[in-house]
Every structure is written in structure tokens, then in C-alpha cells.
Short mmCIF file of C-alpha atoms in Angstrom, two decimals:
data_model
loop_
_atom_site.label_atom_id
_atom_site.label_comp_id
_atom_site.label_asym_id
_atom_site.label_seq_id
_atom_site.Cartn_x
_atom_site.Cartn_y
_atom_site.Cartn_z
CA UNK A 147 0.00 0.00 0.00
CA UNK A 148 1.50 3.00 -0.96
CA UNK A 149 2.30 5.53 2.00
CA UNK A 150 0.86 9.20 2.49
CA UNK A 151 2.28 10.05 5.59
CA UNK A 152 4.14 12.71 4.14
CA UNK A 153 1.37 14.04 2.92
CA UNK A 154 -0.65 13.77 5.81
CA UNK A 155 1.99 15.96 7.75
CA UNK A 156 1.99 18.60 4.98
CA UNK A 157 -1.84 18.78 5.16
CA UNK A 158 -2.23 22.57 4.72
CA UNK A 159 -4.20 24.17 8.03
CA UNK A 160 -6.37 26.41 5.89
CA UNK A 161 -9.62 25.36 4.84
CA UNK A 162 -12.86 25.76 3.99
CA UNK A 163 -15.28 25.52 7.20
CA UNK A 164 -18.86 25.59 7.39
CA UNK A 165 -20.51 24.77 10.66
CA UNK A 166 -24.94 25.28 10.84
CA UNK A 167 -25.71 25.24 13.82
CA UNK A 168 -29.53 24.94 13.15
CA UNK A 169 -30.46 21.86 14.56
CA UNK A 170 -32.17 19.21 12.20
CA UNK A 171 -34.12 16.92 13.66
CA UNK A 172 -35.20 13.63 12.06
CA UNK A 173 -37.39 10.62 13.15
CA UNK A 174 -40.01 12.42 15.94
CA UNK A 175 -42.99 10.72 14.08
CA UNK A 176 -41.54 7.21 13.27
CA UNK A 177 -42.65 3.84 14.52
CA UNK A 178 -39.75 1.77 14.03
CA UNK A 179 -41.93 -1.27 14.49
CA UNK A 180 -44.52 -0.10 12.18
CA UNK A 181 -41.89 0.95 9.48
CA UNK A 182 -39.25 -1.77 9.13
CA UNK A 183 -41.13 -3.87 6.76
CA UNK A 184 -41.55 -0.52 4.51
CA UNK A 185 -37.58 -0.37 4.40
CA UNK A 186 -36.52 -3.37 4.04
CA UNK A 187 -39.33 -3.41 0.97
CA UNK A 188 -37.56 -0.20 -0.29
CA UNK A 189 -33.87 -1.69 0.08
CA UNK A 190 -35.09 -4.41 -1.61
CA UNK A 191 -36.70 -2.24 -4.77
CA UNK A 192 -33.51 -0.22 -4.45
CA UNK A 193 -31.23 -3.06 -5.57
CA UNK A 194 -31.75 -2.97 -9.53
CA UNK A 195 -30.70 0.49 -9.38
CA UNK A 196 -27.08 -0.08 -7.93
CA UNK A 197 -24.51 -0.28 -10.07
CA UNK A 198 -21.21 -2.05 -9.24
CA UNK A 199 -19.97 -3.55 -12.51
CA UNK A 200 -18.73 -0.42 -14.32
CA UNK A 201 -17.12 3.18 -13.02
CA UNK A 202 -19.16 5.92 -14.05
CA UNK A 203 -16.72 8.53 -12.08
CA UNK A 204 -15.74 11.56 -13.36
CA UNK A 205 -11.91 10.98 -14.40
CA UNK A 206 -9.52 12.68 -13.09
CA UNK A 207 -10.82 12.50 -9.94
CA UNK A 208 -10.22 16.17 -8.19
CA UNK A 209 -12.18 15.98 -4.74
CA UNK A 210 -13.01 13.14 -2.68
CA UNK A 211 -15.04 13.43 1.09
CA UNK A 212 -15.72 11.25 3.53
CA UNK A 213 -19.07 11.39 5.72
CA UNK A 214 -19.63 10.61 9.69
CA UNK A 215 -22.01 10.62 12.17
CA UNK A 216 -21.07 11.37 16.05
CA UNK A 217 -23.73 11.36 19.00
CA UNK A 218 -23.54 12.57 22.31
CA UNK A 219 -23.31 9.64 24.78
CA UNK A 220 -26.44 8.33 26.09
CA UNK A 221 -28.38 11.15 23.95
CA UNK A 222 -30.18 11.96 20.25
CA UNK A 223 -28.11 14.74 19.93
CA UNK A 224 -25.35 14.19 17.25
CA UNK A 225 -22.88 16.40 14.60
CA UNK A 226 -23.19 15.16 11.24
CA UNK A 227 -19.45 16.23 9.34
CA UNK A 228 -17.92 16.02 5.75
CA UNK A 229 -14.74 16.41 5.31
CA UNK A 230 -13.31 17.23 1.44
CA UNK A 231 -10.49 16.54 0.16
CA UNK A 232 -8.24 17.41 -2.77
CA UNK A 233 -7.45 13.51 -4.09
CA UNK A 234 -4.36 14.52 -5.70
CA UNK A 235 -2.31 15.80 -2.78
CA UNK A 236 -4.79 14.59 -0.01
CA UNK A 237 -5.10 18.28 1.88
CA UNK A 238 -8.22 19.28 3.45
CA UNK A 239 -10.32 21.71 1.26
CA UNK A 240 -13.22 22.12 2.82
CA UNK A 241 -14.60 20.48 6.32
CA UNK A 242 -18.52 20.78 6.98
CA UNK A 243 -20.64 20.36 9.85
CA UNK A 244 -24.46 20.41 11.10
CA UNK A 245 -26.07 19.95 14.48
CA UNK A 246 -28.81 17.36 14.47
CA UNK A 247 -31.17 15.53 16.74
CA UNK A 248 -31.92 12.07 15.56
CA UNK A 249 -34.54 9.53 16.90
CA UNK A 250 -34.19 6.74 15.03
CA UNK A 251 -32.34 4.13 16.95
CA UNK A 252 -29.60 2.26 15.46
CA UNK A 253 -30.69 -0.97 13.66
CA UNK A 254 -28.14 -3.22 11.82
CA UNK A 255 -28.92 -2.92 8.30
CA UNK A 256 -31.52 0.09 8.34
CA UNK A 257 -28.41 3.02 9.15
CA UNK A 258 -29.19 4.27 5.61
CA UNK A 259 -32.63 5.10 6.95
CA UNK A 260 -31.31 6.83 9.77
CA UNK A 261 -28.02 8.98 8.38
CA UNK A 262 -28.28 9.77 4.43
CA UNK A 263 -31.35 12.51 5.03
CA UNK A 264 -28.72 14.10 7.11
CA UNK A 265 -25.74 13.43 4.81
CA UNK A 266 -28.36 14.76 2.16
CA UNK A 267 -28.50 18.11 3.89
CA UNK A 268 -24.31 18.16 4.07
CA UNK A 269 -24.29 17.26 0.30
CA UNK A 270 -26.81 20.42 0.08
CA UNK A 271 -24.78 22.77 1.94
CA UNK A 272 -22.03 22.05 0.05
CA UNK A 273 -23.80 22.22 -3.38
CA UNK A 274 -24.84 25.77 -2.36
CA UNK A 275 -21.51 26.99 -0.34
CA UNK A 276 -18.96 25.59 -2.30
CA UNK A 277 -20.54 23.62 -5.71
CA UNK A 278 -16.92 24.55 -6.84
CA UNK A 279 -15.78 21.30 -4.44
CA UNK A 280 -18.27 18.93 -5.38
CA UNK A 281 -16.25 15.38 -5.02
CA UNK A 282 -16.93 12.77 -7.49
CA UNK A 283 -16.17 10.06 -4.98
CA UNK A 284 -17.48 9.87 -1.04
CA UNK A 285 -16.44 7.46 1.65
CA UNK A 286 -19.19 6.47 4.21
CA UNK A 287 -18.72 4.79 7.48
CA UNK A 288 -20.50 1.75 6.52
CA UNK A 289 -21.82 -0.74 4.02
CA UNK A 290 -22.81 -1.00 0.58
CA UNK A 291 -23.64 -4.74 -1.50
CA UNK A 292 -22.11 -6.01 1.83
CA UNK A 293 -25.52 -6.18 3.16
CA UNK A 294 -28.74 -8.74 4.02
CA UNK A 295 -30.53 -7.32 1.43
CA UNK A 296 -27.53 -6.27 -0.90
CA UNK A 297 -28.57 -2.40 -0.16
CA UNK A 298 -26.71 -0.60 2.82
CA UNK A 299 -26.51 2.91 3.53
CA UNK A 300 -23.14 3.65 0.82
CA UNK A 301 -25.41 1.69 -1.60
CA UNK A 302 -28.94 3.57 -0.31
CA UNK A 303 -26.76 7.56 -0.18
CA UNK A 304 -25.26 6.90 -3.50
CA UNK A 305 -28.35 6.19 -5.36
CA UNK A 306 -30.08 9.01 -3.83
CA UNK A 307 -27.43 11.24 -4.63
CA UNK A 308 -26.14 9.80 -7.80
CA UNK A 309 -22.28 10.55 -6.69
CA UNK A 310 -19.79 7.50 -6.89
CA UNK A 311 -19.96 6.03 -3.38
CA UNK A 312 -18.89 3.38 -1.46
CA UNK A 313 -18.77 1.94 2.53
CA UNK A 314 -15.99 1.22 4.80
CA UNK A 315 -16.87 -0.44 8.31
CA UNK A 316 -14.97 -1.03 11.22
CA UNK A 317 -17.52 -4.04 12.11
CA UNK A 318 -18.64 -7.18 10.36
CA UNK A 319 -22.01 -6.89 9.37
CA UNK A 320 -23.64 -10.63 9.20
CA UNK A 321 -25.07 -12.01 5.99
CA UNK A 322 -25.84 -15.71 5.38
CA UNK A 323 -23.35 -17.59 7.20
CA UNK A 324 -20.75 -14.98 7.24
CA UNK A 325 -19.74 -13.67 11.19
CA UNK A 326 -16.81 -12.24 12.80
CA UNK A 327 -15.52 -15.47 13.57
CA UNK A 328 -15.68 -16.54 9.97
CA UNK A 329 -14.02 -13.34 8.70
CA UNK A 330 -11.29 -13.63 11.45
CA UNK A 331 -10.78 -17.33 10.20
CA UNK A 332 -10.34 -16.46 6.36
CA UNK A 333 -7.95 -13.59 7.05
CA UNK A 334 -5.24 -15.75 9.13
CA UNK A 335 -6.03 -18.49 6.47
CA UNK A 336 -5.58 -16.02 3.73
CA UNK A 337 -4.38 -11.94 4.37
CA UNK A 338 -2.66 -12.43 7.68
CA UNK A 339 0.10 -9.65 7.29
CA UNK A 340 -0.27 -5.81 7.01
CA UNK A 341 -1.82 -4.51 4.06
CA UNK A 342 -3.41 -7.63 2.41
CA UNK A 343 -6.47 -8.57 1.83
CA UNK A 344 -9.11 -11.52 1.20
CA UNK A 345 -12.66 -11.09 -1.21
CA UNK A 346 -15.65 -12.07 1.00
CA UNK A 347 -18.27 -13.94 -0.41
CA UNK A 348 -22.07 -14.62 0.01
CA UNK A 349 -23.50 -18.29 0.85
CA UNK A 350 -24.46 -17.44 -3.05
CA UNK A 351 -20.81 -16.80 -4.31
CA UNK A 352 -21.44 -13.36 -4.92
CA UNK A 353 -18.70 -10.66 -3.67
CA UNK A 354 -19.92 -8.70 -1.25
CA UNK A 355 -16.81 -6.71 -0.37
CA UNK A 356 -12.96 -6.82 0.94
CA UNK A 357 -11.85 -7.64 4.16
CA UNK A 358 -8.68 -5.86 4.78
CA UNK A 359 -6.23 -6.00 7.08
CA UNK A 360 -4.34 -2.86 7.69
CA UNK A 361 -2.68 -3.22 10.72
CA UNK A 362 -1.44 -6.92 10.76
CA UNK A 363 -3.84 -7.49 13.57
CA UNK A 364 -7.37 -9.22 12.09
CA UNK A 365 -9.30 -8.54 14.68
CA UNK A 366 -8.60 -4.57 13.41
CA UNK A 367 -9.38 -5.17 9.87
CA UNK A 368 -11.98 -3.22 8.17
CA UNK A 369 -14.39 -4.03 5.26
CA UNK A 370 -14.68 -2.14 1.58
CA UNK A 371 -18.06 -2.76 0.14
CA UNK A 372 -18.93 -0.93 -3.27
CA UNK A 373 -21.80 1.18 -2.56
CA UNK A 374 -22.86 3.11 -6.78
CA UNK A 375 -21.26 4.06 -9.91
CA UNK A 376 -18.13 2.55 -8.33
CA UNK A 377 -16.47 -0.76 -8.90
CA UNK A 378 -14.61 -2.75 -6.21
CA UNK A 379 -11.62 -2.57 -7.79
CA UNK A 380 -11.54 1.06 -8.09
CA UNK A 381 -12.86 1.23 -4.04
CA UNK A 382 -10.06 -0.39 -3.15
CA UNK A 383 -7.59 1.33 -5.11
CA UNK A 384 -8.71 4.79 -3.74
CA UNK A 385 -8.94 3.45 -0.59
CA UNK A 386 -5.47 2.21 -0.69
CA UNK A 387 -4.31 5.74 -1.62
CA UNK A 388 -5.75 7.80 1.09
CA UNK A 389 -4.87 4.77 3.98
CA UNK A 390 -1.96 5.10 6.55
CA UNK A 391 -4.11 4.42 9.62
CA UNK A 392 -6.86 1.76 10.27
CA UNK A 393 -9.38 4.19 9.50
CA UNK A 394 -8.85 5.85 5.57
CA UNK A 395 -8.00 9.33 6.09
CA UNK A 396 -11.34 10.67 4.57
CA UNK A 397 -13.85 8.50 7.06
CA UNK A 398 -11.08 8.89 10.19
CA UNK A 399 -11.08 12.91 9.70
CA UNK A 400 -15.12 13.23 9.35
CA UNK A 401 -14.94 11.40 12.71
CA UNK A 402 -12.76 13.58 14.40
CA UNK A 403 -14.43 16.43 13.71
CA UNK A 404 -17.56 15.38 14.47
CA UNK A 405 -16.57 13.64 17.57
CA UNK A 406 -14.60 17.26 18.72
CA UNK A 407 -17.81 18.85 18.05
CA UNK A 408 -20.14 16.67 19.91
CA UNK A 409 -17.50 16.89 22.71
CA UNK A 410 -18.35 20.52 23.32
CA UNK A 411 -22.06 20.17 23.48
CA UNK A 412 -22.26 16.74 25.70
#
């Protein structure tokens, strides 16, 4: 993997910010009970709309962003951040943050349901503060085709959006037979050293992402799923380029900021 640590000290310290502190709230009226057979029917309608086999990317790419969620502890209250960067020297262009209240609880594989309306409003303010750093490729923290129903929320923001997207999670998300145990098991079989990698699979055969170990230490790995317009070839390839941590730089920036915000209203 090729190293941008370099570049990462270099990062220039003037950007671009944009904070709204406006709070958006989402989810007061929402029966989660009541509603999850309505997603899971729209994931499921979503799916011939993906598309994973061919790059339809802007070339060269100019700007990519990554997106992130942070919530005060025990609360609904949350900073929603995007943080831009210039892809062919990796410095921050432009970071971007709103205040939000969000009542939908957490439910593995429904996050799309409760995060892209608010990274919808980010991709708003930047189309109307900056349309001039639009990036032709966004990181989410989370899932795309690597999903139960072959929709998560890189695959659900992308199509919504129609910007090149894909998902990068910290945490295995099951799907068939596949657990943490299982993904553990096929890295030491077969990416046990820094910086390789092993496809993952469905009970089906299909490829539902990468599980990559970055550290050397499986248990730390993280997993690339292709969420539109992007293929998983070209997913990991930019993700390779804007790596030195465990988290890619794009994703692990978006947190920090958000998670420095949230720290001053908690």
C-alpha cells in the first residue's frame, strides 16, 4: 500500500469551514416497528438500481469526502461532518458540519434510513456553499452490496445522490453464514500480514466486499463494500491511496471532527 504520511503531515491548516448550527431533527414521528417492513421493501426495490460492474466517475478525480455521524453519549443529539479533500495531494479543502437531533435508533442494516437525510443536507450545503468542491467520490462509514438485502446505507446515499460512493466499516455486518468469527478465520487463512487482503463472499458466491487488514492485527481489519457508480476494484484502489491508519484518512477525519464537536455540546 502506498504511504501518504508525508502528505498527511503537509496537510495545509487552511480550509474551507462551514458549521450550521440549526439543529435538524429527524425521526419524531416514526414507529420503528410499524416501518421496518416498509424499508426493508424499499432496500429491496432499491437493488436494480445499484450499479457495481462499471465506473461511471468523473476521471480525473479532483475531490473526494468522507461522511460521519457522532452522538452525544447516552443522547439523540449528534454532529453530522464532511470532510473534502483534494485527491491529488490529499489536503483538506473544505470540512462541513451540522447539528442534528436524531430519533431513530440504530438498527443493523436500516443506518441508511437513519443517516443519508442528514448526509443529504451536508451534500446540500455544500452544493450551495462551495458547488466549486463537489467530489466525485465519497467514503461512508458503513456498508454497501455487503448487506442482508444487498442495499446498505453507501449503496442507499449513492443512489439518492447519484455521486460514486462506497462503505468502509470497522464491524462485520452478518449475511448468510458470514460472522466475525468466519471473517477472522479467512484472514489468518488467507491476508494475515499488514496490508493484504481476502474477497468475502455470500453463501451465493457473490462478492460482497474486501476484508482488509491494515494493521497486521485481524481482529482490526476493516471491510470495503462498493456502494454506486463505483467498482470494487476502483474502491479499493482509492482506498489504498488515502490509507496510513486503520481508519482511511477521509472517514477517520469526518470522525474527528464530528466527535470534537459533539464533545463541546455533551
Amino acid at each position: 500500500m502506498t504511504s501518504n504520511r508525508d502528505l498527511y503531515i503537509k496537510r495545509n491548516t487552511t480550509w474551507l469551514n462551514i458549521v450550521i448550527r440549526d439543529c435538524i431533527e429527524i425521526g419524531n414521528d416514526i414507529n420503528v416497528d410499524e416501518i421496518l417492513p416498509i424499508w426493508a421493501k424499499e432496500q429491496e426495490d432499491m437493488v436494480p438500481s445499484i450499479i457495481t460492474d462499471i465506473d461511471q466517475i468523473n476521471e480525473p478525480i479532483r475531490f473526494i469526502a468522507g461522511l460521519d455521524i457522532s452522538f452525544v453519549k447516552g443522547n439523540d443529539k449528534a454532529v453530522a461532518s464532511m470532510v473534502i479533500f483534494d485527491y491529488r495531494t490529499l489536503n483538506i479543502v473544505a470540512k462541513i458540519s451540522i447539528y442534528c437531533v436524531i430519533k431513530i435508533p440504530y438498527i443493523p442494516g436500516y443506518l441508511a434510513f437513519r443517516e443519508t437525510p442528514i448526509y443529504m443536507r451536508l451534500l446540500d450545503i455544500q452544493k450551495q456553499r462551495c458547488p466549486h468542491l463537489t467530489p466525485q467520490v465519497i467514503l461512508i462509514d458503513g456498508n454497501g452490496v455487503w448487506h442482508p438485502r444487498r442495499a446498505g446505507s453507501a449503496c442507499h446515499f449513492g443512489v439518492v445522490s447519484d455521486i460514486p460512493c462506497f462503505g468502509v466499516s470497522k464491524n462485520v455486518l452478518y449475511v448468510d453464514s458470514i460472522t466475525r468469527s468466519t471473517i477472522q478465520k479467512l484472514l489468518i487463512e488467507k491476508a494475515p500480514e499488514k496490508d493484504q487482503y481476502v474477497e468475502v463472499t455470500d453463501d451465493s458466491g457473490n462478492i460482497l466486499g474486501i476484508a482488509y487488514n491494515v494493521t497486521g492485527n485481524v481482529k482490526n481489519a476493516v471491510y470495503i463494500s462498493v456502494g454506486h457508480k463505483i467498482t470494487l476494484q476502483t474502491a479499493l484502489n482509492i482506498f489504498q491511496s488515502v490509507t496510513e491508519y486503520r481508519i482511511c484518512e477521509p472517514i477517520r477525519q469526518a470522525d474527528l471532527l464530528s466527535r470534537a464537536m459533539v464533545a463541546r455540546i455533551s
